[in-house]
PDB file of C-alpha atoms in Angstrom:
ATOM      1  CA  MET A   1     -31.111 -33.568   6.466  1.00  0.00           C
ATOM      2  CA  LYS A   2     -27.362 -33.997   5.962  1.00  0.00           C
ATOM      3  CA  HIS A   3     -27.575 -32.211   2.588  1.00  0.00           C
ATOM      4  CA  TRP A   4     -29.341 -29.221   4.160  1.00  0.00           C
ATOM      5  CA  LEU A   5     -26.604 -28.924   6.767  1.00  0.00           C
ATOM      6  CA  GLN A   6     -23.908 -29.073   4.089  1.00  0.00           C
ATOM      7  CA  LEU A   7     -25.748 -26.484   1.998  1.00  0.00           C
ATOM      8  CA  THR A   8     -26.109 -24.177   5.007  1.00  0.00           C
ATOM      9  CA  VAL A   9     -22.397 -24.447   5.826  1.00  0.00           C
ATOM     10  CA  LEU A  10     -21.486 -23.779   2.173  1.00  0.00           C
ATOM     11  CA  LEU A  11     -23.705 -20.698   2.050  1.00  0.00           C
ATOM     12  CA  LEU A  12     -22.180 -19.397   5.283  1.00  0.00           C
ATOM     13  CA  VAL A  13     -18.632 -19.836   3.923  1.00  0.00           C
ATOM     14  CA  LEU A  14     -19.576 -18.065   0.684  1.00  0.00           C
ATOM     15  CA  ALA A  15     -21.131 -15.169   2.613  1.00  0.00           C
ATOM     16  CA  VAL A  16     -17.922 -14.719   4.637  1.00  0.00           C
ATOM     17  CA  LEU A  17     -15.759 -14.814   1.495  1.00  0.00           C
ATOM     18  CA  VAL A  18     -17.934 -12.248  -0.288  1.00  0.00           C
ATOM     19  CA  SER A  19     -17.851  -9.885   2.692  1.00  0.00           C
ATOM     20  CA  CYS A  20     -14.033 -10.159   2.875  1.00  0.00           C
ATOM     21  CA  ALA A  21     -13.703  -9.397  -0.842  1.00  0.00           C
ATOM     22  CA  LYS A  22     -15.947  -6.331  -0.518  1.00  0.00           C
ATOM     23  CA  ALA A  23     -13.884  -5.030   2.442  1.00  0.00           C
ATOM     24  CA  GLU A  24     -10.715  -5.381   0.357  1.00  0.00           C
ATOM     25  CA  GLU A  25     -12.248  -3.332  -2.469  1.00  0.00           C
ATOM     26  CA  THR A  26     -13.832  -0.625  -0.301  1.00  0.00           C
ATOM     27  CA  PRO A  27     -11.746   2.585  -0.483  1.00  0.00           C
ATOM     28  CA  ALA A  28     -10.369   3.631   2.898  1.00  0.00           C
ATOM     29  CA  TRP A  29      -8.432   6.623   1.523  1.00  0.00           C
ATOM     30  CA  GLN A  30      -8.553   8.381  -1.827  1.00  0.00           C
ATOM     31  CA  GLY A  31      -6.802  11.446  -3.132  1.00  0.00           C
ATOM     32  CA  THR A  32      -5.132  13.115  -6.076  1.00  0.00           C
ATOM     33  CA  LEU A  33      -1.368  13.228  -5.752  1.00  0.00           C
ATOM     34  CA  PRO A  34      -0.450  16.932  -6.027  1.00  0.00           C
ATOM     35  CA  ASN A  35       2.564  16.884  -8.361  1.00  0.00           C
ATOM     36  CA  SER A  36       1.771  13.975 -10.698  1.00  0.00           C
ATOM     37  CA  GLY A  37      -2.004  14.504 -10.724  1.00  0.00           C
ATOM     38  CA  VAL A  38      -2.556  10.756 -10.319  1.00  0.00           C
ATOM     39  CA  VAL A  39      -5.699   9.591  -8.518  1.00  0.00           C
ATOM     40  CA  MET A  40      -4.787   7.029  -5.862  1.00  0.00           C
ATOM     41  CA  THR A  41      -7.017   4.831  -3.719  1.00  0.00           C
ATOM     42  CA  VAL A  42      -6.039   2.749  -0.704  1.00  0.00           C
ATOM     43  CA  SER A  43      -8.389  -0.087   0.184  1.00  0.00           C
ATOM     44  CA  GLY A  44      -8.433  -3.072   2.483  1.00  0.00           C
ATOM     45  CA  GLY A  45      -9.231  -1.492   5.815  1.00  0.00           C
ATOM     46  CA  GLU A  46      -8.850   1.624   7.898  1.00  0.00           C
ATOM     47  CA  VAL A  47      -6.085   4.080   6.906  1.00  0.00           C
ATOM     48  CA  ALA A  48      -4.850   7.079   8.902  1.00  0.00           C
ATOM     49  CA  GLU A  49      -3.235  10.064   7.164  1.00  0.00           C
ATOM     50  CA  SER A  50      -0.646  12.275   8.831  1.00  0.00           C
ATOM     51  CA  GLU A  51       2.592  14.095   8.057  1.00  0.00           C
ATOM     52  CA  THR A  52       6.120  12.899   8.781  1.00  0.00           C
ATOM     53  CA  PHE A  53       9.645  13.482   7.561  1.00  0.00           C
ATOM     54  CA  TRP A  54      11.565  11.519   4.943  1.00  0.00           C
ATOM     55  CA  CYS A  55      15.325  11.725   4.491  1.00  0.00           C
ATOM     56  CA  PRO A  56      16.570  10.022   1.331  1.00  0.00           C
ATOM     57  CA  ASP A  57      20.204  11.097   1.746  1.00  0.00           C
ATOM     58  CA  ASN A  58      21.718   9.818   4.977  1.00  0.00           C
ATOM     59  CA  ARG A  59      19.966  12.215   7.369  1.00  0.00           C
ATOM     60  CA  ARG A  60      21.094  15.454   5.696  1.00  0.00           C
ATOM     61  CA  HIS A  61      17.988  16.850   3.972  1.00  0.00           C
ATOM     62  CA  TRP A  62      14.681  16.062   5.658  1.00  0.00           C
ATOM     63  CA  GLN A  63      11.504  16.565   3.627  1.00  0.00           C
ATOM     64  CA  GLU A  64       7.992  16.697   5.031  1.00  0.00           C
ATOM     65  CA  THR A  65       5.694  14.183   3.357  1.00  0.00           C
ATOM     66  CA  CYS A  66       2.423  12.330   3.678  1.00  0.00           C
ATOM     67  CA  LEU A  67       2.328   9.229   5.873  1.00  0.00           C
ATOM     68  CA  LEU A  68      -0.438   6.677   5.411  1.00  0.00           C
ATOM     69  CA  THR A  69      -0.692   4.213   8.287  1.00  0.00           C
ATOM     70  CA  ALA A  70      -2.553   0.946   7.800  1.00  0.00           C
ATOM     71  CA  PRO A  71      -2.154  -1.764  10.440  1.00  0.00           C
ATOM     72  CA  HIS A  72      -3.045  -4.482   7.906  1.00  0.00           C
ATOM     73  CA  SER A  73      -2.548  -5.489   4.280  1.00  0.00           C
ATOM     74  CA  VAL A  74      -3.699  -2.877   1.778  1.00  0.00           C
ATOM     75  CA  THR A  75      -4.197  -2.480  -1.944  1.00  0.00           C
ATOM     76  CA  LEU A  76      -2.991   0.697  -3.644  1.00  0.00           C
ATOM     77  CA  THR A  77      -4.741   1.597  -6.902  1.00  0.00           C
ATOM     78  CA  TRP A  78      -3.554   4.248  -9.370  1.00  0.00           C
ATOM     79  CA  GLN A  79      -5.488   5.462 -12.382  1.00  0.00           C
ATOM     80  CA  GLY A  80      -3.537   6.273 -15.552  1.00  0.00           C
ATOM     81  CA  VAL A  81      -0.039   5.048 -14.642  1.00  0.00           C
ATOM     82  CA  PHE A  82       2.107   2.134 -15.719  1.00  0.00           C
ATOM     83  CA  PRO A  83       4.338  -0.081 -13.532  1.00  0.00           C
ATOM     84  CA  GLU A  84       7.489   1.716 -14.706  1.00  0.00           C
ATOM     85  CA  GLN A  85       6.065   4.978 -13.277  1.00  0.00           C
ATOM     86  CA  VAL A  86       5.756   3.573  -9.747  1.00  0.00           C
ATOM     87  CA  SER A  87       8.636   2.582  -7.504  1.00  0.00           C
ATOM     88  CA  ILE A  88       8.450   1.064  -4.061  1.00  0.00           C
ATOM     89  CA  ALA A  89      11.217   0.471  -1.526  1.00  0.00           C
ATOM     90  CA  PHE A  90      11.536  -0.344   2.145  1.00  0.00           C
ATOM     91  CA  ALA A  91      11.833   2.541   4.606  1.00  0.00           C
ATOM     92  CA  ASN A  92      13.058   2.460   8.194  1.00  0.00           C
ATOM     93  CA  PRO A  93      11.387   4.382  10.997  1.00  0.00           C
ATOM     94  CA  ASP A  94      13.847   6.789  12.624  1.00  0.00           C
ATOM     95  CA  ARG A  95      13.432   9.068  15.633  1.00  0.00           C
ATOM     96  CA  ASP A  96      13.012  12.053  13.266  1.00  0.00           C
ATOM     97  CA  GLY A  97      10.929  10.353  10.569  1.00  0.00           C
ATOM     98  CA  PHE A  98      11.859   7.692   8.019  1.00  0.00           C
ATOM     99  CA  VAL A  99      15.069   6.828   6.172  1.00  0.00           C
ATOM    100  CA  PRO A 100      15.809   4.388   3.328  1.00  0.00           C
ATOM    101  CA  GLU A 101      16.322   0.712   4.163  1.00  0.00           C
ATOM    102  CA  THR A 102      19.629  -0.129   2.510  1.00  0.00           C
ATOM    103  CA  ASP A 103      20.041  -3.742   3.648  1.00  0.00           C
ATOM    104  CA  SER A 104      17.010  -5.289   1.912  1.00  0.00           C
ATOM    105  CA  ASP A 105      15.394  -5.187  -1.494  1.00  0.00           C
ATOM    106  CA  LEU A 106      11.720  -5.742  -2.124  1.00  0.00           C
ATOM    107  CA  ILE A 107      10.727  -8.988  -3.752  1.00  0.00           C
ATOM    108  CA  GLU A 108       7.814  -8.839  -6.171  1.00  0.00           C
ATOM    109  CA  LYS A 109       5.027 -11.319  -5.335  1.00  0.00           C
ATOM    110  CA  VAL A 110       6.435 -11.711  -1.818  1.00  0.00           C
ATOM    111  CA  ASP A 111       6.421  -8.167  -0.398  1.00  0.00           C
ATOM    112  CA  TYR A 112       3.959  -6.768  -2.923  1.00  0.00           C
ATOM    113  CA  THR A 113       1.891  -8.099  -5.776  1.00  0.00           C
ATOM    114  CA  PRO A 114       1.244  -5.948  -8.854  1.00  0.00           C
ATOM    115  CA  ARG A 115      -2.111  -6.333 -10.599  1.00  0.00           C
ATOM    116  CA  VAL A 116      -4.097  -4.555 -13.292  1.00  0.00           C
ATOM    117  CA  THR A 117      -7.851  -4.125 -12.859  1.00  0.00           C
ATOM    118  CA  ALA A 118     -10.441  -4.759 -15.567  1.00  0.00           C
ATOM    119  CA  ASP A 119     -10.568  -1.002 -16.275  1.00  0.00           C
ATOM    120  CA  GLY A 120      -6.759  -0.789 -16.653  1.00  0.00           C
ATOM    121  CA  ALA A 121      -5.866   0.691 -13.259  1.00  0.00           C
ATOM    122  CA  LEU A 122      -2.559  -0.389 -11.722  1.00  0.00           C
ATOM    123  CA  GLN A 123      -2.770  -2.017  -8.285  1.00  0.00           C
ATOM    124  CA  TYR A 124      -0.153  -3.077  -5.763  1.00  0.00           C
ATOM    125  CA  ARG A 125      -1.265  -5.412  -2.997  1.00  0.00           C
ATOM    126  CA  ILE A 126       1.043  -4.802   0.000  1.00  0.00           C
ATOM    127  CA  ASP A 127       1.179  -7.812   2.317  1.00  0.00           C
ATOM    128  CA  THR A 128       4.480  -7.270   4.133  1.00  0.00           C
ATOM    129  CA  ALA A 129       4.205  -5.827   7.650  1.00  0.00           C
ATOM    130  CA  TYR A 130       6.764  -3.058   7.187  1.00  0.00           C
ATOM    131  CA  CYS A 131       7.265   0.560   6.039  1.00  0.00           C
ATOM    132  CA  PHE A 132       7.590   1.657   2.423  1.00  0.00           C
ATOM    133  CA  ILE A 133       8.498   4.744   0.429  1.00  0.00           C
ATOM    134  CA  ILE A 134       6.422   4.876  -2.726  1.00  0.00           C
ATOM    135  CA  THR A 135       7.184   7.183  -5.646  1.00  0.00           C
ATOM    136  CA  VAL A 136       4.812   7.951  -8.525  1.00  0.00           C
ATOM    137  CA  SER A 137       6.205   9.824 -11.545  1.00  0.00           C
ATOM    138  CA  THR A 138       4.410  11.183 -14.599  1.00  0.00           C
ATOM    139  CA  GLU A 139       5.248  13.802 -17.206  1.00  0.00           C
ATOM    140  CA  ARG A 140       3.505  16.304 -14.930  1.00  0.00           C
ATOM    141  CA  GLY A 141       5.677  15.637 -11.845  1.00  0.00           C
ATOM    142  CA  THR A 142       6.746  13.262  -9.082  1.00  0.00           C
ATOM    143  CA  ASP A 143       5.082  12.454  -5.768  1.00  0.00           C
ATOM    144  CA  PHE A 144       6.340  10.328  -2.922  1.00  0.00           C
ATOM    145  CA  PHE A 145       4.685   9.215   0.278  1.00  0.00           C
ATOM    146  CA  LEU A 146       5.317   6.790   3.103  1.00  0.00           C
ATOM    147  CA  LEU A 147       3.156   3.775   3.845  1.00  0.00           C
ATOM    148  CA  ASP A 148       3.470   2.240   7.298  1.00  0.00           C
ATOM    149  CA  CYS A 149       1.951  -1.257   7.427  1.00  0.00           C
ATOM    150  CA  ARG A 150       3.688  -2.442  10.579  1.00  0.00           C
ATOM    151  CA  ARG A 151       1.536  -4.750  12.668  1.00  0.00           C
ATOM    152  CA  GLU A 152       1.734  -7.721  14.949  1.00  0.00           C
ATOM    153  CA  ILE A 153       1.781 -10.898  12.893  1.00  0.00           C
TER     154      ILE A 153
END
């Protein structure tokens, strides 16, 4: 009887782990970045898309850009790009939009974890509960967007 109970508990734990892994892989947002032509997928939970303003130069030149809001950890996946074509930095929310965070640098494997999938796609797992400006550059062009992962932790 004890073995059946242990087996049942083990199967229950495995079922929970499998369902969590599937949720992490399920695309919540997918699109083709307009300038670079890169296909990007965001997975890991619900994602809201909106527009906001980004000011990279000390509040002088505001640019409208895409804002993806995910109140949880997410995984970004890009097809056909290499790590040197993607940059990520902290961004600060401002009353008019977002501005660069100049006091902190991202730490790989702490704030984000780069991975490569079996089919060669580049992935960044974002675990830090903060805002980011992400830039993707190819020979075709450059795209940037904001990712807001702020949440109660």
